[in-house]
mmCIF file of N, CA and C in Angstrom:
data_model
loop_
_atom_site.group_PDB
_atom_site.id
_atom_site.type_symbol
_atom_site.label_atom_id
_atom_site.label_comp_id
_atom_site.label_asym_id
_atom_site.label_seq_id
_atom_site.Cartn_x
_atom_site.Cartn_y
_atom_site.Cartn_z
ATOM 1 N N LEU J 11 67.728 68.376 32.928
ATOM 2 C CA LEU J 11 67.654 69.409 33.939
ATOM 3 C C LEU J 11 66.957 70.632 33.356
ATOM 4 N N VAL J 12 66.201 71.331 34.183
ATOM 5 C CA VAL J 12 65.519 72.553 33.762
ATOM 6 C C VAL J 12 66.100 73.708 34.564
ATOM 7 N N VAL J 13 66.528 74.755 33.850
ATOM 8 C CA VAL J 13 67.202 75.886 34.485
ATOM 9 C C VAL J 13 66.320 77.124 34.409
ATOM 10 N N ASN J 14 66.180 77.792 35.560
ATOM 11 C CA ASN J 14 65.494 79.077 35.657
ATOM 12 C C ASN J 14 66.391 80.026 36.425
ATOM 13 N N GLY J 15 66.452 81.271 35.989
ATOM 14 C CA GLY J 15 67.249 82.268 36.694
ATOM 15 C C GLY J 15 67.883 83.230 35.715
ATOM 16 N N GLN J 16 68.954 83.870 36.171
ATOM 17 C CA GLN J 16 69.644 84.825 35.308
ATOM 18 C C GLN J 16 71.115 84.887 35.657
ATOM 19 N N LYS J 17 71.884 85.386 34.714
ATOM 20 C CA LYS J 17 73.324 85.536 34.872
ATOM 21 C C LYS J 17 73.669 86.919 34.326
ATOM 22 N N ILE J 18 74.407 87.714 35.100
ATOM 23 C CA ILE J 18 74.708 89.082 34.681
ATOM 24 C C ILE J 18 76.214 89.262 34.492
ATOM 25 N N TRP J 19 76.579 90.280 33.718
ATOM 26 C CA TRP J 19 77.974 90.599 33.399
ATOM 27 C C TRP J 19 78.649 89.445 32.661
ATOM 28 N N THR J 20 77.910 88.834 31.754
ATOM 29 C CA THR J 20 78.437 87.744 30.943
ATOM 30 C C THR J 20 79.068 88.337 29.687
ATOM 31 N N SER J 21 80.368 88.170 29.552
ATOM 32 C CA SER J 21 81.095 88.751 28.418
ATOM 33 C C SER J 21 80.672 88.100 27.100
ATOM 34 N N TYR J 22 80.288 88.920 26.150
ATOM 35 C CA TYR J 22 79.990 88.508 24.774
ATOM 36 C C TYR J 22 78.977 87.366 24.668
ATOM 37 N N ALA J 23 78.011 87.343 25.544
ATOM 38 C CA ALA J 23 76.981 86.297 25.478
ATOM 39 C C ALA J 23 76.245 86.336 24.143
ATOM 40 N N HIS J 24 76.087 87.522 23.574
ATOM 41 C CA HIS J 24 75.371 87.660 22.300
ATOM 42 C C HIS J 24 76.122 87.016 21.134
ATOM 43 N N ASP J 25 77.411 86.710 21.309
ATOM 44 C CA ASP J 25 78.200 86.043 20.270
ATOM 45 C C ASP J 25 78.459 84.564 20.570
ATOM 46 N N ALA J 26 78.088 84.114 21.752
ATOM 47 C CA ALA J 26 78.454 82.765 22.213
ATOM 48 C C ALA J 26 77.546 81.683 21.629
ATOM 49 N N ASP J 27 78.127 80.502 21.445
ATOM 50 C CA ASP J 27 77.361 79.317 21.049
ATOM 51 C C ASP J 27 76.914 78.522 22.270
ATOM 52 N N MET J 28 77.757 78.526 23.309
ATOM 53 C CA MET J 28 77.484 77.786 24.548
ATOM 54 C C MET J 28 77.752 78.713 25.732
ATOM 55 N N ILE J 29 77.170 78.361 26.879
ATOM 56 C CA ILE J 29 77.405 79.107 28.109
ATOM 57 C C ILE J 29 77.558 78.105 29.243
ATOM 58 N N PHE J 30 78.486 78.378 30.167
ATOM 59 C CA PHE J 30 78.593 77.491 31.321
ATOM 60 C C PHE J 30 77.803 78.091 32.463
ATOM 61 N N LEU J 31 77.223 77.218 33.250
ATOM 62 C CA LEU J 31 76.367 77.627 34.361
ATOM 63 C C LEU J 31 76.732 76.847 35.609
ATOM 64 N N LEU J 32 76.722 77.516 36.722
ATOM 65 C CA LEU J 32 76.781 76.855 38.023
ATOM 66 C C LEU J 32 75.381 76.982 38.594
ATOM 67 N N VAL J 33 74.713 75.854 38.766
ATOM 68 C CA VAL J 33 73.306 75.874 39.177
ATOM 69 C C VAL J 33 73.101 75.061 40.454
ATOM 70 N N ARG J 34 72.128 75.506 41.234
ATOM 71 C CA ARG J 34 71.767 74.801 42.464
ATOM 72 C C ARG J 34 70.978 73.558 42.081
ATOM 73 N N THR J 35 71.491 72.387 42.460
ATOM 74 C CA THR J 35 70.803 71.134 42.152
ATOM 75 C C THR J 35 70.415 70.360 43.405
ATOM 76 N N ASN J 36 70.841 70.832 44.576
ATOM 77 C CA ASN J 36 70.447 70.187 45.830
ATOM 78 C C ASN J 36 70.451 71.238 46.929
ATOM 79 N N LYS J 37 69.270 71.533 47.457
ATOM 80 C CA LYS J 37 69.133 72.546 48.509
ATOM 81 C C LYS J 37 69.311 71.969 49.906
ATOM 82 N N ASP J 38 69.424 70.660 50.022
ATOM 83 C CA ASP J 38 69.458 70.002 51.332
ATOM 84 C C ASP J 38 70.863 69.719 51.845
ATOM 85 N N VAL J 39 71.880 70.245 51.189
ATOM 86 C CA VAL J 39 73.271 70.035 51.611
ATOM 87 C C VAL J 39 73.933 71.404 51.769
ATOM 88 N N LYS J 40 75.187 71.411 52.255
ATOM 89 C CA LYS J 40 75.909 72.674 52.357
ATOM 90 C C LYS J 40 75.932 73.361 50.997
ATOM 91 N N LYS J 41 75.939 74.688 51.010
ATOM 92 C CA LYS J 41 75.857 75.458 49.764
ATOM 93 C C LYS J 41 76.821 74.977 48.689
ATOM 94 N N GLN J 42 78.069 74.758 49.066
ATOM 95 C CA GLN J 42 79.072 74.383 48.074
ATOM 96 C C GLN J 42 78.860 72.980 47.518
ATOM 97 N N GLU J 43 78.156 72.147 48.231
ATOM 98 C CA GLU J 43 77.968 70.757 47.799
ATOM 99 C C GLU J 43 76.757 70.564 46.890
ATOM 100 N N GLY J 44 75.893 71.547 46.800
ATOM 101 C CA GLY J 44 74.672 71.379 46.019
ATOM 102 C C GLY J 44 74.672 72.135 44.709
ATOM 103 N N ILE J 45 75.846 72.314 44.120
ATOM 104 C CA ILE J 45 75.980 73.066 42.870
ATOM 105 C C ILE J 45 76.480 72.130 41.775
ATOM 106 N N SER J 46 75.898 72.267 40.586
ATOM 107 C CA SER J 46 76.359 71.483 39.439
ATOM 108 C C SER J 46 76.827 72.422 38.333
ATOM 109 N N PHE J 47 77.771 71.949 37.542
ATOM 110 C CA PHE J 47 78.379 72.700 36.442
ATOM 111 C C PHE J 47 77.760 72.186 35.147
ATOM 112 N N LEU J 48 77.134 73.063 34.386
ATOM 113 C CA LEU J 48 76.450 72.677 33.149
ATOM 114 C C LEU J 48 76.961 73.488 31.965
ATOM 115 N N LEU J 49 76.811 72.941 30.790
ATOM 116 C CA LEU J 49 77.002 73.675 29.542
ATOM 117 C C LEU J 49 75.652 73.728 28.837
ATOM 118 N N ALA J 50 75.221 74.936 28.478
ATOM 119 C CA ALA J 50 73.936 75.095 27.802
ATOM 120 C C ALA J 50 74.152 75.705 26.422
ATOM 121 N N ASP J 51 73.384 75.225 25.467
ATOM 122 C CA ASP J 51 73.400 75.765 24.107
ATOM 123 C C ASP J 51 72.666 77.109 24.121
ATOM 124 N N MET J 52 73.312 78.155 23.643
ATOM 125 C CA MET J 52 72.716 79.492 23.668
ATOM 126 C C MET J 52 71.506 79.621 22.744
ATOM 127 N N LYS J 53 71.281 78.646 21.877
ATOM 128 C CA LYS J 53 70.107 78.673 21.005
ATOM 129 C C LYS J 53 68.918 77.929 21.618
ATOM 130 N N SER J 54 69.079 77.470 22.851
ATOM 131 C CA SER J 54 68.008 76.728 23.514
ATOM 132 C C SER J 54 66.791 77.624 23.724
ATOM 133 N N PRO J 55 65.587 77.066 23.532
ATOM 134 C CA PRO J 55 64.383 77.835 23.846
ATOM 135 C C PRO J 55 64.402 78.254 25.316
ATOM 136 N N GLY J 56 63.992 79.496 25.571
ATOM 137 C CA GLY J 56 63.929 80.002 26.940
ATOM 138 C C GLY J 56 65.113 80.862 27.343
ATOM 139 N N ILE J 57 66.140 80.961 26.476
ATOM 140 C CA ILE J 57 67.277 81.835 26.772
ATOM 141 C C ILE J 57 67.049 83.181 26.086
ATOM 142 N N THR J 58 67.132 84.249 26.885
ATOM 143 C CA THR J 58 67.008 85.611 26.385
ATOM 144 C C THR J 58 68.261 86.379 26.774
ATOM 145 N N ILE J 59 68.805 87.138 25.835
ATOM 146 C CA ILE J 59 70.028 87.909 26.075
ATOM 147 C C ILE J 59 69.703 89.392 25.985
ATOM 148 N N LYS J 60 70.138 90.137 26.999
ATOM 149 C CA LYS J 60 69.972 91.590 27.012
ATOM 150 C C LYS J 60 71.358 92.215 27.124
ATOM 151 N N LYS J 61 71.750 92.993 26.118
ATOM 152 C CA LYS J 61 73.054 93.654 26.145
ATOM 153 C C LYS J 61 73.048 94.765 27.197
ATOM 154 N N ILE J 62 74.199 94.957 27.850
ATOM 155 C CA ILE J 62 74.373 96.025 28.833
ATOM 156 C C ILE J 62 75.339 97.037 28.221
ATOM 157 N N LYS J 63 74.845 98.225 27.922
ATOM 158 C CA LYS J 63 75.715 99.251 27.339
ATOM 159 C C LYS J 63 76.510 99.940 28.439
ATOM 160 N N ASN J 64 77.804 100.148 28.170
ATOM 161 C CA ASN J 64 78.621 100.890 29.125
ATOM 162 C C ASN J 64 78.615 102.373 28.744
ATOM 163 N N LEU J 65 79.383 103.183 29.445
ATOM 164 C CA LEU J 65 79.377 104.628 29.213
ATOM 165 C C LEU J 65 79.802 105.025 27.806
ATOM 166 N N THR J 66 80.609 104.204 27.157
ATOM 167 C CA THR J 66 81.065 104.519 25.802
ATOM 168 C C THR J 66 80.103 104.016 24.726
ATOM 169 N N GLY J 67 79.042 103.341 25.145
ATOM 170 C CA GLY J 67 78.067 102.819 24.193
ATOM 171 C C GLY J 67 78.342 101.401 23.736
ATOM 172 N N ASN J 68 79.459 100.838 24.162
ATOM 173 C CA ASN J 68 79.774 99.448 23.820
ATOM 174 C C ASN J 68 78.948 98.506 24.688
ATOM 175 N N SER J 69 78.759 97.305 24.193
ATOM 176 C CA SER J 69 77.958 96.346 24.966
ATOM 177 C C SER J 69 78.576 94.960 24.900
ATOM 178 N N GLU J 70 79.807 94.854 25.401
ATOM 179 C CA GLU J 70 80.447 93.539 25.438
ATOM 180 C C GLU J 70 79.907 92.673 26.576
ATOM 181 N N PHE J 71 79.227 93.289 27.542
ATOM 182 C CA PHE J 71 78.630 92.531 28.644
ATOM 183 C C PHE J 71 77.132 92.381 28.411
ATOM 184 N N CYS J 72 76.605 91.271 28.919
ATOM 185 C CA CYS J 72 75.185 90.981 28.744
ATOM 186 C C CYS J 72 74.599 90.422 30.035
ATOM 187 N N GLU J 73 73.284 90.487 30.107
ATOM 188 C CA GLU J 73 72.535 89.767 31.127
ATOM 189 C C GLU J 73 71.796 88.659 30.377
ATOM 190 N N VAL J 74 71.855 87.455 30.907
ATOM 191 C CA VAL J 74 71.239 86.306 30.245
ATOM 192 C C VAL J 74 70.153 85.754 31.163
ATOM 193 N N PHE J 75 68.968 85.564 30.615
ATOM 194 C CA PHE J 75 67.826 85.055 31.371
ATOM 195 C C PHE J 75 67.512 83.629 30.920
ATOM 196 N N PHE J 76 67.189 82.788 31.875
ATOM 197 C CA PHE J 76 66.882 81.379 31.628
ATOM 198 C C PHE J 76 65.471 81.108 32.134
ATOM 199 N N ASP J 77 64.575 80.770 31.220
ATOM 200 C CA ASP J 77 63.179 80.518 31.564
ATOM 201 C C ASP J 77 62.802 79.107 31.122
ATOM 202 N N ASN J 78 62.880 78.172 32.072
ATOM 203 C CA ASN J 78 62.584 76.759 31.801
ATOM 204 C C ASN J 78 63.448 76.198 30.670
ATOM 205 N N VAL J 79 64.737 76.509 30.718
ATOM 206 C CA VAL J 79 65.683 76.033 29.707
ATOM 207 C C VAL J 79 66.048 74.585 30.005
ATOM 208 N N LYS J 80 65.842 73.715 29.031
ATOM 209 C CA LYS J 80 66.159 72.298 29.198
ATOM 210 C C LYS J 80 67.612 72.052 28.802
ATOM 211 N N VAL J 81 68.372 71.492 29.738
ATOM 212 C CA VAL J 81 69.779 71.155 29.505
ATOM 213 C C VAL J 81 69.904 69.640 29.626
ATOM 214 N N PRO J 82 70.370 68.958 28.575
ATOM 215 C CA PRO J 82 70.484 67.491 28.643
ATOM 216 C C PRO J 82 71.509 67.048 29.683
ATOM 217 N N LYS J 83 71.268 65.885 30.273
ATOM 218 C CA LYS J 83 72.168 65.363 31.312
ATOM 219 C C LYS J 83 73.591 65.181 30.809
ATOM 220 N N GLU J 84 73.762 64.918 29.511
ATOM 221 C CA GLU J 84 75.124 64.767 28.986
ATOM 222 C C GLU J 84 75.892 66.095 28.978
ATOM 223 N N ASN J 85 75.211 67.208 29.269
ATOM 224 C CA ASN J 85 75.876 68.510 29.358
ATOM 225 C C ASN J 85 76.276 68.866 30.787
ATOM 226 N N ILE J 86 76.164 67.913 31.704
ATOM 227 C CA ILE J 86 76.698 68.103 33.053
ATOM 228 C C ILE J 86 78.200 67.874 32.968
ATOM 229 N N VAL J 87 78.970 68.837 33.463
ATOM 230 C CA VAL J 87 80.429 68.713 33.477
ATOM 231 C C VAL J 87 80.820 68.140 34.834
ATOM 232 N N GLY J 88 81.502 67.015 34.824
ATOM 233 C CA GLY J 88 81.837 66.350 36.084
ATOM 234 C C GLY J 88 80.616 65.629 36.636
ATOM 235 N N LYS J 89 80.518 65.600 37.959
ATOM 236 C CA LYS J 89 79.417 64.895 38.618
ATOM 237 C C LYS J 89 78.382 65.883 39.138
ATOM 238 N N ILE J 90 77.136 65.430 39.199
ATOM 239 C CA ILE J 90 76.054 66.240 39.742
ATOM 240 C C ILE J 90 76.395 66.636 41.180
ATOM 241 N N ASN J 91 76.084 67.847 41.550
ATOM 242 C CA ASN J 91 76.319 68.421 42.887
ATOM 243 C C ASN J 91 77.790 68.650 43.214
ATOM 244 N N GLN J 92 78.688 68.508 42.256
ATOM 245 C CA GLN J 92 80.111 68.751 42.522
ATOM 246 C C GLN J 92 80.675 69.843 41.611
ATOM 247 N N GLY J 93 79.807 70.729 41.166
ATOM 248 C CA GLY J 93 80.220 71.801 40.270
ATOM 249 C C GLY J 93 81.128 72.830 40.908
ATOM 250 N N TRP J 94 80.971 73.054 42.220
ATOM 251 C CA TRP J 94 81.819 74.033 42.891
ATOM 252 C C TRP J 94 83.275 73.572 42.880
ATOM 253 N N THR J 95 83.500 72.285 43.062
ATOM 254 C CA THR J 95 84.861 71.740 43.002
ATOM 255 C C THR J 95 85.443 71.967 41.609
ATOM 256 N N MET J 96 84.656 71.742 40.583
ATOM 257 C CA MET J 96 85.084 71.971 39.204
ATOM 258 C C MET J 96 85.408 73.448 38.988
ATOM 259 N N ALA J 97 84.543 74.329 39.466
ATOM 260 C CA ALA J 97 84.752 75.768 39.288
ATOM 261 C C ALA J 97 86.023 76.236 39.988
ATOM 262 N N LYS J 98 86.278 75.744 41.185
ATOM 263 C CA LYS J 98 87.492 76.136 41.915
ATOM 264 C C LYS J 98 88.744 75.735 41.146
ATOM 265 N N SER J 99 88.724 74.573 40.521
ATOM 266 C CA SER J 99 89.909 74.136 39.773
ATOM 267 C C SER J 99 90.135 75.017 38.544
ATOM 268 N N LEU J 100 89.072 75.577 37.976
ATOM 269 C CA LEU J 100 89.211 76.467 36.829
ATOM 270 C C LEU J 100 89.724 77.847 37.231
ATOM 271 N N LEU J 101 89.455 78.243 38.472
ATOM 272 C CA LEU J 101 89.876 79.562 38.949
ATOM 273 C C LEU J 101 91.346 79.624 39.305
ATOM 274 N N GLY J 102 91.950 78.525 39.567
ATOM 275 C CA GLY J 102 93.362 78.618 39.929
ATOM 276 C C GLY J 102 93.883 77.321 40.281
#
């Protein structure tokens, strides 16, 4: 899979080894049905991290950019297009 886009307010992305992503993998179904849950290696080519400084000067939050980042199929968590179901179970 190839990922393009960005993720904002990601806690400690600059220290992370992996990042989880909810990505659109099917535009022809209901919004919730076309999302997949992936794990991406933060050292992958195409990942750029920009720290976001808060008012105190700390930067525990980051914006992460994905430019043609290749994620292997074995890094799909659960089944393709069923990432929203996985995410809901993690939320509560």
